[in-house]
Amino acid sequence: SKGIPPLRILWLRNAIDTDYTLRLYHAERKRINAIPELARLMKFLMLPAANLLAEVELQGMAIDRDRLNKRAIICESEKWKSEQRLSKHLKGAKIGEDKKGRRVVIDPDFGTMPINWNSTKFLGWFLYKHLGLPLLELTKTGKAGTREAVLLQLKRKHKAVGQLVEYREWQGRQSKFINSWMKLLKEHKDCPRLHTTYNLTKTDAGKGTETGRLSSSDPNMQQVPRESFIRAIVTATTGWKFGKADFAQIELKIAAWLADEKNMKAKFRNREDIHLATACDVSGLKPEEVDKETRKKAKAINFGFLFGMWPKKFQMYALEKYDVVVSIEEATQSRNKFFNTYPALLDWHENVKRRVHSAGYVKSPLGRRRRLPHIHSMDKSMQMQAERQAINSPVQSTASDLCLLGGVLLKEKLSPKIFRIVGFVHDEVLFEYKEKHEEKVCSTVKQIMENLPLKRLFGVTCPVPIEVEIDVG
C-alpha cells in the first residue's frame, strides 16, 4: 500500500538491524562477563525480571469501575465542600466579578485575581496578606512559597491552612488518580485493567531511576497512596482474590547488613519491633508507655537518620512524611541518641564516602553498580549529593532487587492457573490467586520470599532474617 517501502528495502533494513543487534550482543556480553558479579546479576535477575515485567505489564491490574465512579463523585463533592469552607475565610476582602462572570478578589497591591485555590498568586495573597501568616520562603522567581512543606509548617497557625491542605489532597486524588485512570479505562472499555510500564533501568528518555530501584509510569502505580480511598479501586479479577506480600522494614535490615551494625542486627534477629525499640531508646519510656505519636516519631527517626540526615533537614522530613512537629533541640538530641544506639551506621557512612571518592562508583551486595561521576566535581554541593547517593543507592536497589527476585522465583514455582503477579510497589509484590488455593499460595509466597537463594545465586548471605507480611482480600 501507499507509503510502505518495497520488500527488498525492508529486508535490507531488517538485516542491518539484526546484524547490529547481534554485534551489540557479543560486545556487551564480553564486557559483562569480564565482571563476574555483573554477569550473575544479569543472568539470575535482570533478564528473568525483564521477561516477568513484560508479562506483568500485559496482565495489568483489575479496576473496580463502579467503585471508581463512586469515588469520583465523592471526590468532586468533598473538593467542593473544601472550597466552601475556604471561602468563608475571605470575609473582609473586597470581592467582585470580572467580565467572564468569575468571582474575583480586588486588592490594591495584587490587583484583580480570580478566586482560585490552585493559583500561586492568589494563595500568596490569601495566606500572607489576607490572613497575615509569616512568610517562610520565596520561590526562585521571588514569589511567596505555597508548596506543601510550607503549608505544613503553617498548619498550626490558622485553621484555613489545614483546610487548604485538605483541599489539595482531594484535588490530588482527583487529578492524579481518578481522572487519569478514567481516561485510560476509556481506551479499554471491555477490559477494565490498568497497564503500567515498569522501568527496570534508567532510559535515555529519562524514565526509570538511577538508584536501581524499580519504577513505573503511564500510569505510575508506585505512587498510589496507602490510604484505602484510592487503593481499594484496584481489585481482583472475578473468581480470583487479591494479595500483597510486603518485605517488612527491608531498607533498615539492608542498612544493618551493609553497616554491620551489631545492635540493630541483634534486634532484628530477636524479632524485636525496631520502631518500638527506637521509641524506647530515644524517649526513655517503657514499651507499654509508648503512644501512637511517639511511635510515629520513632519511625521518622529510623528512616530519617538511617542515611545521616542532619537535624534541620530532619525537622522538615518528620513534618512532611509523618506530620510530627520536632524542635531543633529535640531533633539534635534524637540524632545523637540514635547514633549512640547504632554507632556503626556513622562509620558505614564515612567508609562509603571514602570508597566512592576512590573508585567513583558504589556496589550493592548483589553486584549492581552505580557510577557517580559528580563525586569528582569541583562543586562541593555536587560532591555532597554524590556522597548521599552513594549511601542510599545500594540500600534502595537491593530492596528492589530482592522484591524482583522473589517475583521471578514465584513465577517459576506457582502455576499461572492459580497465581499471577499483577504489580510491584517498591518492597511489595501484588498478586491475584484462585480463592480455593489460598493456603497453598500464601504459604508458598511467604516461604520463597523469606528464603531467597542469595548464597547460591550471588554468593552473599543476609545476616538478618527477611520477613514477609501477607495481606489478602
One Martini backbone bead per residue (centre of mass of N, CA, C, O) as a GRO file, in nm:
protein
  473
    1SER     BB    1   0.104   0.031   0.005
    2LYS     BB    2   0.107   0.345   0.070
    3GLY     BB    3   0.437   0.419   0.214
    4ILE     BB    4   0.555   0.134   0.164
    5PRO     BB    5   0.821  -0.028   0.125
    6PRO     BB    6   0.981  -0.244  -0.035
    7LEU     BB    7   1.098  -0.554   0.047
    8ARG     BB    8   1.400  -0.512  -0.034
    9ILE     BB    9   1.429  -0.281   0.177
   10LEU     BB   10   1.327  -0.418   0.436
   11TRP     BB   11   1.529  -0.650   0.441
   12LEU     BB   12   1.779  -0.475   0.474
   13ARG     BB   13   1.698  -0.335   0.737
   14ASN     BB   14   1.661  -0.592   0.905
   15ALA     BB   15   1.948  -0.698   0.866
   16ILE     BB   16   2.091  -0.459   1.000
   17ASP     BB   17   1.953  -0.474   1.274
   18THR     BB   18   2.044  -0.764   1.338
   19ASP     BB   19   2.347  -0.721   1.315
   20TYR     BB   20   2.377  -0.502   1.536
   21THR     BB   21   2.252  -0.662   1.766
   22LEU     BB   22   2.462  -0.891   1.760
   23ARG     BB   23   2.709  -0.717   1.811
   24LEU     BB   24   2.614  -0.603   2.083
   25TYR     BB   25   2.590  -0.869   2.228
   26HIS     BB   26   2.892  -0.948   2.216
   27ALA     BB   27   3.008  -0.692   2.345
   28GLU     BB   28   2.841  -0.696   2.615
   29ARG     BB   29   2.909  -0.984   2.706
   30LYS     BB   30   3.211  -0.932   2.742
   31ARG     BB   31   3.188  -0.705   2.953
   32ILE     BB   32   3.017  -0.857   3.167
   33ASN     BB   33   3.204  -1.118   3.199
   34ALA     BB   34   3.445  -0.949   3.327
   35ILE     BB   35   3.212  -0.926   3.560
   36PRO     BB   36   3.080  -1.167   3.744
   37GLU     BB   37   2.862  -1.013   3.917
   38LEU     BB   38   2.715  -0.897   3.665
   39ALA     BB   39   2.652  -1.164   3.530
   40ARG     BB   40   2.470  -1.270   3.757
   41LEU     BB   41   2.266  -1.042   3.756
   42MET     BB   42   2.175  -1.085   3.464
   43LYS     BB   43   2.097  -1.390   3.476
   44PHE     BB   44   1.920  -1.403   3.765
   45LEU     BB   45   1.756  -1.111   3.718
   46MET     BB   46   1.725  -0.914   3.471
   47LEU     BB   47   1.615  -1.109   3.253
   48PRO     BB   48   1.382  -1.240   3.414
   49ALA     BB   49   1.251  -0.963   3.491
   50ALA     BB   50   1.185  -0.866   3.207
   51ASN     BB   51   0.988  -1.097   3.144
   52LEU     BB   52   0.799  -1.055   3.383
   53LEU     BB   53   0.718  -0.753   3.331
   54ALA     BB   54   0.584  -0.803   3.060
   55GLU     BB   55   0.354  -0.975   3.184
   56VAL     BB   56   0.251  -0.771   3.394
   57GLU     BB   57   0.173  -0.550   3.195
   58LEU     BB   58  -0.030  -0.725   3.033
   59GLN     BB   59  -0.213  -0.797   3.268
   60GLY     BB   60  -0.260  -0.608   3.489
   61MET     BB   61  -0.498  -0.412   3.675
   62ALA     BB   62  -0.779  -0.439   3.834
   63ILE     BB   63  -1.091  -0.252   3.806
   64ASP     BB   64  -1.339  -0.088   3.990
   65ARG     BB   65  -1.565   0.093   3.827
   66ASP     BB   66  -1.780   0.160   4.037
   67ARG     BB   67  -1.584   0.268   4.252
   68LEU     BB   68  -1.462   0.487   4.077
   69ASN     BB   69  -1.724   0.647   4.034
   70LYS     BB   70  -1.784   0.698   4.335
   71ARG     BB   71  -1.516   0.842   4.398
   72ALA     BB   72  -1.561   1.077   4.202
   73ILE     BB   73  -1.806   1.197   4.350
   74ILE     BB   74  -1.676   1.235   4.626
   75CYS     BB   75  -1.444   1.415   4.535
   76GLU     BB   76  -1.610   1.651   4.423
   77SER     BB   77  -1.766   1.707   4.686
   78GLU     BB   78  -1.519   1.754   4.882
   79LYS     BB   79  -1.396   1.983   4.720
   80TRP     BB   80  -1.635   2.176   4.743
   81LYS     BB   81  -1.641   2.189   5.052
   82SER     BB   82  -1.357   2.307   5.083
   83GLU     BB   83  -1.413   2.568   4.927
   84GLN     BB   84  -1.634   2.673   5.118
   85ARG     BB   85  -1.457   2.689   5.372
   86LEU     BB   86  -1.248   2.885   5.251
   87SER     BB   87  -1.442   3.124   5.170
   88LYS     BB   88  -1.502   3.220   5.468
   89HIS     BB   89  -1.199   3.360   5.485
   90LEU     BB   90  -1.286   3.625   5.293
   91LYS     BB   91  -1.358   3.802   5.504
   92GLY     BB   92  -1.302   4.151   5.415
   93ALA     BB   93  -1.286   4.127   5.125
   94LYS     BB   94  -1.275   4.242   4.796
   95ILE     BB   95  -1.558   4.146   4.602
   96GLY     BB   96  -1.616   4.043   4.261
   97GLU     BB   97  -1.661   4.078   3.896
   98ASP     BB   98  -1.589   3.979   3.593
   99LYS     BB   99  -1.643   3.951   3.252
  100LYS     BB  100  -1.672   3.620   3.295
  101GLY     BB  101  -1.819   3.582   3.594
  102ARG     BB  102  -1.598   3.587   3.803
  103ARG     BB  103  -1.475   3.560   4.107
  104VAL     BB  104  -1.309   3.834   4.275
  105VAL     BB  105  -1.015   3.987   4.394
  106ILE     BB  106  -0.951   4.318   4.529
  107ASP     BB  107  -0.616   4.459   4.521
  108PRO     BB  108  -0.381   4.710   4.533
  109ASP     BB  109  -0.122   4.507   4.513
  110PHE     BB  110  -0.247   4.249   4.328
  111GLY     BB  111  -0.517   4.309   4.220
  112THR     BB  112  -0.698   4.108   4.002
  113MET     BB  113  -0.838   3.792   4.133
  114PRO     BB  114  -0.919   3.489   4.098
  115ILE     BB  115  -1.084   3.241   4.275
  116ASN     BB  116  -0.797   3.025   4.322
  117TRP     BB  117  -0.675   2.736   4.495
  118ASN     BB  118  -0.428   2.693   4.258
  119SER     BB  119  -0.310   2.976   4.292
  120THR     BB  120  -0.021   3.128   4.378
  121LYS     BB  121  -0.105   3.424   4.390
  122PHE     BB  122  -0.363   3.394   4.560
  123LEU     BB  123  -0.225   3.244   4.801
  124GLY     BB  124  -0.028   3.467   4.872
  125TRP     BB  125  -0.247   3.663   4.956
  126PHE     BB  126  -0.413   3.489   5.156
  127LEU     BB  127  -0.182   3.408   5.359
  128TYR     BB  128   0.004   3.690   5.388
  129LYS     BB  129  -0.219   3.921   5.383
  130HIS     BB  130  -0.503   3.833   5.482
  131LEU     BB  131  -0.393   3.639   5.730
  132GLY     BB  132  -0.087   3.710   5.827
  133LEU     BB  133   0.131   3.515   5.765
  134PRO     BB  134   0.434   3.390   5.770
  135LEU     BB  135   0.713   3.419   5.567
  136LEU     BB  136   0.919   3.136   5.481
  137GLU     BB  137   0.930   3.154   5.151
  138LEU     BB  138   1.090   3.169   4.833
  139THR     BB  139   1.106   3.153   4.520
  140LYS     BB  140   1.310   3.182   4.246
  141THR     BB  141   1.103   3.428   4.147
  142GLY     BB  142   0.996   3.570   4.434
  143LYS     BB  143   0.767   3.410   4.544
  144ALA     BB  144   0.543   3.292   4.745
  145GLY     BB  145   0.529   3.015   4.935
  146THR     BB  146   0.297   2.707   4.863
  147ARG     BB  147   0.398   2.454   4.942
  148GLU     BB  148   0.351   2.185   5.139
  149ALA     BB  149   0.579   2.236   5.346
  150VAL     BB  150   0.472   2.518   5.422
  151LEU     BB  151   0.184   2.444   5.510
  152LEU     BB  152   0.269   2.254   5.745
  153GLN     BB  153   0.399   2.490   5.912
  154LEU     BB  154   0.112   2.664   5.913
  155LYS     BB  155  -0.121   2.480   6.022
  156ARG     BB  156  -0.106   2.582   6.342
  157LYS     BB  157  -0.188   2.903   6.280
  158HIS     BB  158  -0.438   2.812   6.079
  159LYS     BB  159  -0.726   2.652   5.975
  160ALA     BB  160  -0.710   2.720   5.667
  161VAL     BB  161  -0.460   2.548   5.603
  162GLY     BB  162  -0.584   2.271   5.660
  163GLN     BB  163  -0.805   2.311   5.439
  164LEU     BB  164  -0.603   2.338   5.204
  165VAL     BB  165  -0.475   2.060   5.234
  166GLU     BB  166  -0.739   1.906   5.191
  167TYR     BB  167  -0.798   2.013   4.908
  168ARG     BB  168  -0.535   1.900   4.779
  169GLU     BB  169  -0.598   1.605   4.829
  170TRP     BB  170  -0.853   1.594   4.650
  171GLN     BB  171  -0.718   1.704   4.396
  172GLY     BB  172  -0.506   1.475   4.371
  173ARG     BB  173  -0.696   1.235   4.350
  174GLN     BB  174  -0.837   1.338   4.094
  175SER     BB  175  -0.591   1.396   3.894
  176LYS     BB  176  -0.389   1.145   3.940
  177PHE     BB  177  -0.631   0.915   3.940
  178ILE     BB  178  -0.928   0.929   3.859
  179ASN     BB  179  -0.902   1.076   3.580
  180SER     BB  180  -0.667   0.908   3.456
  181TRP     BB  181  -0.805   0.630   3.481
  182MET     BB  182  -1.058   0.693   3.315
  183LYS     BB  183  -0.907   0.756   3.053
  184LEU     BB  184  -0.770   0.475   3.022
  185LEU     BB  185  -1.041   0.301   3.032
  186LYS     BB  186  -1.162   0.406   2.761
  187GLU     BB  187  -0.949   0.228   2.593
  188HIS     BB  188  -1.082  -0.030   2.786
  189LYS     BB  189  -1.394  -0.116   2.796
  190ASP     BB  190  -1.376  -0.450   2.816
  191CYS     BB  191  -1.100  -0.390   3.009
  192PRO     BB  192  -1.063  -0.312   3.348
  193ARG     BB  193  -0.732  -0.222   3.306
  194LEU     BB  194  -0.410  -0.144   3.419
  195HIS     BB  195  -0.115  -0.048   3.216
  196THR     BB  196   0.188  -0.038   3.301
  197THR     BB  197   0.534   0.081   3.311
  198TYR     BB  198   0.836  -0.073   3.362
  199ASN     BB  199   1.154   0.042   3.505
  200LEU     BB  200   1.453  -0.126   3.517
  201THR     BB  201   1.591   0.120   3.380
  202LYS     BB  202   1.765   0.379   3.273
  203THR     BB  203   1.670   0.614   3.036
  204ASP     BB  204   1.698   0.850   2.786
  205ALA     BB  205   1.396   0.957   2.856
  206GLY     BB  206   1.405   0.949   3.196
  207LYS     BB  207   1.329   0.678   3.281
  208GLY     BB  208   1.370   0.584   3.582
  209THR     BB  209   1.638   0.488   3.801
  210GLU     BB  210   1.963   0.534   3.942
  211THR     BB  211   1.946   0.335   4.198
  212GLY     BB  212   1.772   0.060   4.090
  213ARG     BB  213   1.487   0.123   4.125
  214LEU     BB  214   1.182   0.048   4.067
  215SER     BB  215   0.957   0.172   3.814
  216SER     BB  216   0.662   0.365   3.704
  217SER     BB  217   0.444   0.431   3.408
  218ASP     BB  218   0.158   0.494   3.256
  219PRO     BB  219   0.088   0.460   3.520
  220ASN     BB  220   0.183   0.539   3.848
  221MET     BB  221   0.173   0.265   4.082
  222GLN     BB  222   0.393   0.381   4.313
  223GLN     BB  223   0.190   0.644   4.409
  224VAL     BB  224  -0.014   0.506   4.562
  225PRO     BB  225  -0.182   0.544   4.823
  226ARG     BB  226  -0.238   0.378   5.129
  227GLU     BB  227  -0.503   0.453   5.121
  228SER     BB  228  -0.825   0.320   5.044
  229PHE     BB  229  -0.965   0.516   4.849
  230ILE     BB  230  -0.770   0.424   4.607
  231ARG     BB  231  -0.671   0.126   4.645
  232ALA     BB  232  -0.970  -0.007   4.633
  233ILE     BB  233  -0.993   0.006   4.317
  234VAL     BB  234  -0.814  -0.216   4.332
  235THR     BB  235  -0.847  -0.552   4.210
  236ALA     BB  236  -0.999  -0.852   4.119
  237THR     BB  237  -1.074  -1.099   3.943
  238THR     BB  238  -1.312  -1.293   3.871
  239GLY     BB  239  -1.245  -1.564   4.100
  240TRP     BB  240  -1.044  -1.382   4.253
  241LYS     BB  241  -0.774  -1.274   4.457
  242PHE     BB  242  -0.602  -1.040   4.663
  243GLY     BB  243  -0.244  -0.974   4.703
  244LYS     BB  244   0.023  -0.898   4.959
  245ALA     BB  245   0.383  -0.871   4.963
  246ASP     BB  246   0.582  -0.755   5.246
  247PHE     BB  247   0.876  -0.618   5.326
  248ALA     BB  248   0.992  -0.587   5.638
  249GLN     BB  249   1.204  -0.339   5.693
  250ILE     BB  250   1.427  -0.368   5.460
  251GLU     BB  251   1.615  -0.115   5.468
  252LEU     BB  252   1.712  -0.151   5.758
  253LYS     BB  253   1.836  -0.434   5.713
  254ILE     BB  254   2.039  -0.358   5.492
  255ALA     BB  255   2.191  -0.146   5.655
  256ALA     BB  256   2.279  -0.341   5.880
  257TRP     BB  257   2.441  -0.517   5.688
  258LEU     BB  258   2.639  -0.302   5.559
  259ALA     BB  259   2.729  -0.185   5.856
  260ASP     BB  260   2.745  -0.394   6.082
  261GLU     BB  261   2.504  -0.352   6.296
  262LYS     BB  262   2.473  -0.514   6.589
  263ASN     BB  263   2.224  -0.395   6.734
  264MET     BB  264   2.029  -0.413   6.497
  265LYS     BB  265   2.066  -0.714   6.430
  266ALA     BB  266   1.973  -0.823   6.705
  267LYS     BB  267   1.681  -0.716   6.687
  268PHE     BB  268   1.606  -0.876   6.433
  269ARG     BB  269   1.674  -1.163   6.541
  270ASN     BB  270   1.460  -1.112   6.791
  271ARG     BB  271   1.197  -0.982   6.665
  272GLU     BB  272   1.192  -0.686   6.696
  273ASP     BB  273   1.054  -0.371   6.728
  274ILE     BB  274   1.227  -0.112   6.599
  275HIS     BB  275   1.038   0.131   6.666
  276LEU     BB  276   0.998   0.068   6.964
  277ALA     BB  277   1.297   0.065   7.040
  278THR     BB  278   1.353   0.361   6.958
  279ALA     BB  279   1.145   0.492   7.140
  280CYS     BB  280   1.283   0.396   7.401
  281ASP     BB  281   1.576   0.500   7.355
  282VAL     BB  282   1.495   0.810   7.315
  283SER     BB  283   1.266   0.851   7.557
  284GLY     BB  284   1.274   0.626   7.809
  285LEU     BB  285   1.051   0.438   7.770
  286LYS     BB  286   0.827   0.203   7.798
  287PRO     BB  287   0.659   0.004   7.588
  288GLU     BB  288   0.369   0.063   7.729
  289GLU     BB  289   0.419   0.397   7.699
  290VAL     BB  290   0.392   0.395   7.396
  291ASP     BB  291   0.262   0.597   7.168
  292LYS     BB  292   0.166   0.691   6.857
  293GLU     BB  293   0.345   0.949   6.839
  294THR     BB  294   0.615   0.819   6.928
  295ARG     BB  295   0.622   0.609   6.699
  296LYS     BB  296   0.627   0.809   6.465
  297LYS     BB  297   0.892   0.940   6.553
  298ALA     BB  298   1.061   0.678   6.530
  299LYS     BB  299   1.026   0.638   6.227
  300ALA     BB  300   1.159   0.903   6.147
  301ILE     BB  301   1.432   0.838   6.276
  302ASN     BB  302   1.506   0.580   6.125
  303PHE     BB  303   1.468   0.696   5.823
  304GLY     BB  304   1.628   0.965   5.855
  305PHE     BB  305   1.916   0.870   5.998
  306LEU     BB  306   2.021   0.630   5.831
  307PHE     BB  307   2.160   0.853   5.608
  308GLY     BB  308   2.247   1.125   5.789
  309MET     BB  309   2.060   1.325   5.882
  310TRP     BB  310   1.996   1.644   5.974
  311PRO     BB  311   1.812   1.825   6.190
  312LYS     BB  312   1.681   2.030   5.992
  313LYS     BB  313   1.586   1.817   5.786
  314PHE     BB  314   1.426   1.645   5.990
  315GLN     BB  315   1.204   1.840   6.055
  316MET     BB  316   1.078   1.830   5.768
  317TYR     BB  317   1.046   1.525   5.740
  318ALA     BB  318   0.854   1.476   5.985
  319LEU     BB  319   0.632   1.665   5.878
  320GLU     BB  320   0.582   1.555   5.585
  321LYS     BB  321   0.567   1.230   5.649
  322TYR     BB  322   0.434   1.238   5.979
  323ASP     BB  323   0.320   1.493   6.122
  324VAL     BB  324   0.578   1.595   6.299
  325VAL     BB  325   0.679   1.793   6.567
  326VAL     BB  326   1.019   1.929   6.578
  327SER     BB  327   1.268   2.043   6.739
  328ILE     BB  328   1.598   2.119   6.715
  329GLU     BB  329   1.673   1.994   6.987
  330GLU     BB  330   1.528   1.722   6.949
  331ALA     BB  331   1.673   1.641   6.688
  332THR     BB  332   1.959   1.639   6.809
  333GLN     BB  333   1.907   1.431   7.033
  334SER     BB  334   1.802   1.203   6.851
  335ARG     BB  335   2.057   1.172   6.684
  336ASN     BB  336   2.253   1.103   6.912
  337LYS     BB  337   2.097   0.853   7.021
  338PHE     BB  338   2.091   0.687   6.762
  339PHE     BB  339   2.416   0.675   6.727
  340ASN     BB  340   2.462   0.544   7.005
  341THR     BB  341   2.299   0.285   6.936
  342TYR     BB  342   2.417   0.306   6.608
  343PRO     BB  343   2.744   0.354   6.537
  344ALA     BB  344   2.804   0.200   6.257
  345LEU     BB  345   2.660   0.396   6.060
  346LEU     BB  346   2.875   0.623   6.053
  347ASP     BB  347   3.107   0.446   5.953
  348TRP     BB  348   2.968   0.366   5.690
  349HIS     BB  349   2.943   0.644   5.566
  350GLU     BB  350   3.252   0.700   5.557
  351ASN     BB  351   3.337   0.453   5.391
  352VAL     BB  352   3.170   0.517   5.140
  353LYS     BB  353   3.296   0.790   5.076
  354ARG     BB  354   3.584   0.687   5.034
  355ARG     BB  355   3.523   0.480   4.807
  356VAL     BB  356   3.391   0.677   4.599
  357HIS     BB  357   3.637   0.864   4.570
  358SER     BB  358   3.817   0.632   4.457
  359ALA     BB  359   3.618   0.469   4.239
  360GLY     BB  360   3.324   0.619   4.143
  361TYR     BB  361   3.160   0.384   4.293
  362VAL     BB  362   2.892   0.161   4.374
  363LYS     BB  363   2.793  -0.145   4.560
  364SER     BB  364   2.602  -0.411   4.582
  365PRO     BB  365   2.558  -0.727   4.707
  366LEU     BB  366   2.459  -0.824   4.400
  367GLY     BB  367   2.647  -0.614   4.196
  368ARG     BB  368   2.541  -0.345   4.168
  369ARG     BB  369   2.612  -0.045   3.985
  370ARG     BB  370   2.709   0.307   4.064
  371ARG     BB  371   2.789   0.584   3.899
  372LEU     BB  372   2.973   0.896   4.036
  373PRO     BB  373   3.107   1.163   3.883
  374HIS     BB  374   3.042   1.403   4.100
  375ILE     BB  375   3.268   1.327   4.311
  376HIS     BB  376   3.482   1.509   4.115
  377SER     BB  377   3.376   1.774   4.171
  378MET     BB  378   3.423   2.121   4.237
  379ASP     BB  379   3.145   2.102   4.354
  380LYS     BB  380   3.047   2.052   4.671
  381SER     BB  381   2.741   1.989   4.639
  382MET     BB  382   2.783   1.759   4.432
  383GLN     BB  383   2.952   1.581   4.614
  384MET     BB  384   2.741   1.546   4.844
  385GLN     BB  385   2.526   1.416   4.668
  386ALA     BB  386   2.698   1.169   4.588
  387GLU     BB  387   2.731   1.064   4.878
  388ARG     BB  388   2.431   1.013   4.932
  389GLN     BB  389   2.393   0.816   4.693
  390ALA     BB  390   2.602   0.605   4.792
  391ILE     BB  391   2.426   0.525   5.041
  392ASN     BB  392   2.137   0.473   4.913
  393SER     BB  393   2.152   0.282   4.661
  394PRO     BB  394   2.218  -0.007   4.779
  395VAL     BB  395   1.956  -0.020   4.943
  396GLN     BB  396   1.733   0.032   4.730
  397SER     BB  397   1.824  -0.180   4.517
  398THR     BB  398   1.809  -0.432   4.699
  399ALA     BB  399   1.512  -0.419   4.772
  400SER     BB  400   1.415  -0.439   4.477
  401ASP     BB  401   1.567  -0.703   4.398
  402LEU     BB  402   1.430  -0.892   4.604
  403CYS     BB  403   1.148  -0.854   4.491
  404LEU     BB  404   1.208  -0.954   4.204
  405LEU     BB  405   1.319  -1.230   4.278
  406GLY     BB  406   1.062  -1.330   4.409
  407GLY     BB  407   0.892  -1.310   4.149
  408VAL     BB  408   1.055  -1.506   3.972
  409LEU     BB  409   1.024  -1.758   4.163
  410LEU     BB  410   0.711  -1.764   4.168
  411LYS     BB  411   0.666  -1.812   3.867
  412GLU     BB  412   0.809  -2.096   3.874
  413LYS     BB  413   0.630  -2.234   4.111
  414LEU     BB  414   0.354  -2.112   4.011
  415SER     BB  415   0.068  -2.146   3.859
  416PRO     BB  416  -0.124  -1.949   3.637
  417LYS     BB  417  -0.401  -2.087   3.729
  418ILE     BB  418  -0.352  -1.965   4.054
  419PHE     BB  419  -0.114  -1.747   3.973
  420ARG     BB  420  -0.051  -1.377   3.960
  421ILE     BB  421   0.130  -1.109   3.875
  422VAL     BB  422   0.038  -0.737   3.887
  423GLY     BB  423   0.272  -0.607   4.086
  424PHE     BB  424   0.496  -0.332   4.190
  425VAL     BB  425   0.579  -0.174   4.525
  426HIS     BB  426   0.882  -0.170   4.584
  427ASP     BB  427   0.834  -0.392   4.868
  428GLU     BB  428   0.600  -0.515   4.676
  429VAL     BB  429   0.379  -0.787   4.597
  430LEU     BB  430   0.130  -0.824   4.353
  431PHE     BB  431  -0.163  -1.049   4.357
  432GLU     BB  432  -0.333  -1.327   4.214
  433TYR     BB  433  -0.587  -1.577   4.324
  434LYS     BB  434  -0.725  -1.868   4.391
  435GLU     BB  435  -0.920  -1.919   4.658
  436LYS     BB  436  -0.882  -2.241   4.701
  437HIS     BB  437  -0.543  -2.165   4.712
  438GLU     BB  438  -0.458  -1.985   4.955
  439GLU     BB  439  -0.273  -2.152   5.138
  440LYS     BB  440  -0.062  -2.229   4.925
  441VAL     BB  441   0.014  -1.948   4.823
  442CYS     BB  442   0.093  -1.804   5.093
  443SER     BB  443   0.310  -2.010   5.182
  444THR     BB  444   0.488  -1.987   4.928
  445VAL     BB  445   0.545  -1.686   4.930
  446LYS     BB  446   0.677  -1.679   5.209
  447GLN     BB  447   0.897  -1.897   5.172
  448ILE     BB  448   1.045  -1.768   4.926
  449MET     BB  449   1.088  -1.463   5.029
  450GLU     BB  450   1.241  -1.565   5.306
  451ASN     BB  451   1.434  -1.777   5.102
  452LEU     BB  452   1.657  -1.657   4.936
  453PRO     BB  453   1.923  -1.762   4.703
  454LEU     BB  454   2.192  -1.577   4.755
  455LYS     BB  455   2.431  -1.774   4.774
  456ARG     BB  456   2.390  -1.931   4.504
  457LEU     BB  457   2.364  -1.670   4.308
  458PHE     BB  458   2.567  -1.430   4.476
  459GLY     BB  459   2.747  -1.505   4.741
  460VAL     BB  460   2.535  -1.420   4.972
  461THR     BB  461   2.444  -1.322   5.320
  462CYS     BB  462   2.188  -1.251   5.524
  463PRO     BB  463   2.212  -1.160   5.877
  464VAL     BB  464   1.900  -1.118   5.854
  465PRO     BB  465   1.576  -1.163   5.876
  466ILE     BB  466   1.338  -1.223   5.632
  467GLU     BB  467   1.021  -1.060   5.620
  468VAL     BB  468   0.672  -1.144   5.542
  469GLU     BB  469   0.376  -0.970   5.467
  470ILE     BB  470   0.035  -1.087   5.437
  471ASP     BB  471  -0.232  -0.972   5.227
  472VAL     BB  472  -0.588  -1.021   5.190
  473GLY     BB  473  -0.907  -0.953   4.956
   0.00000   0.00000   0.00000
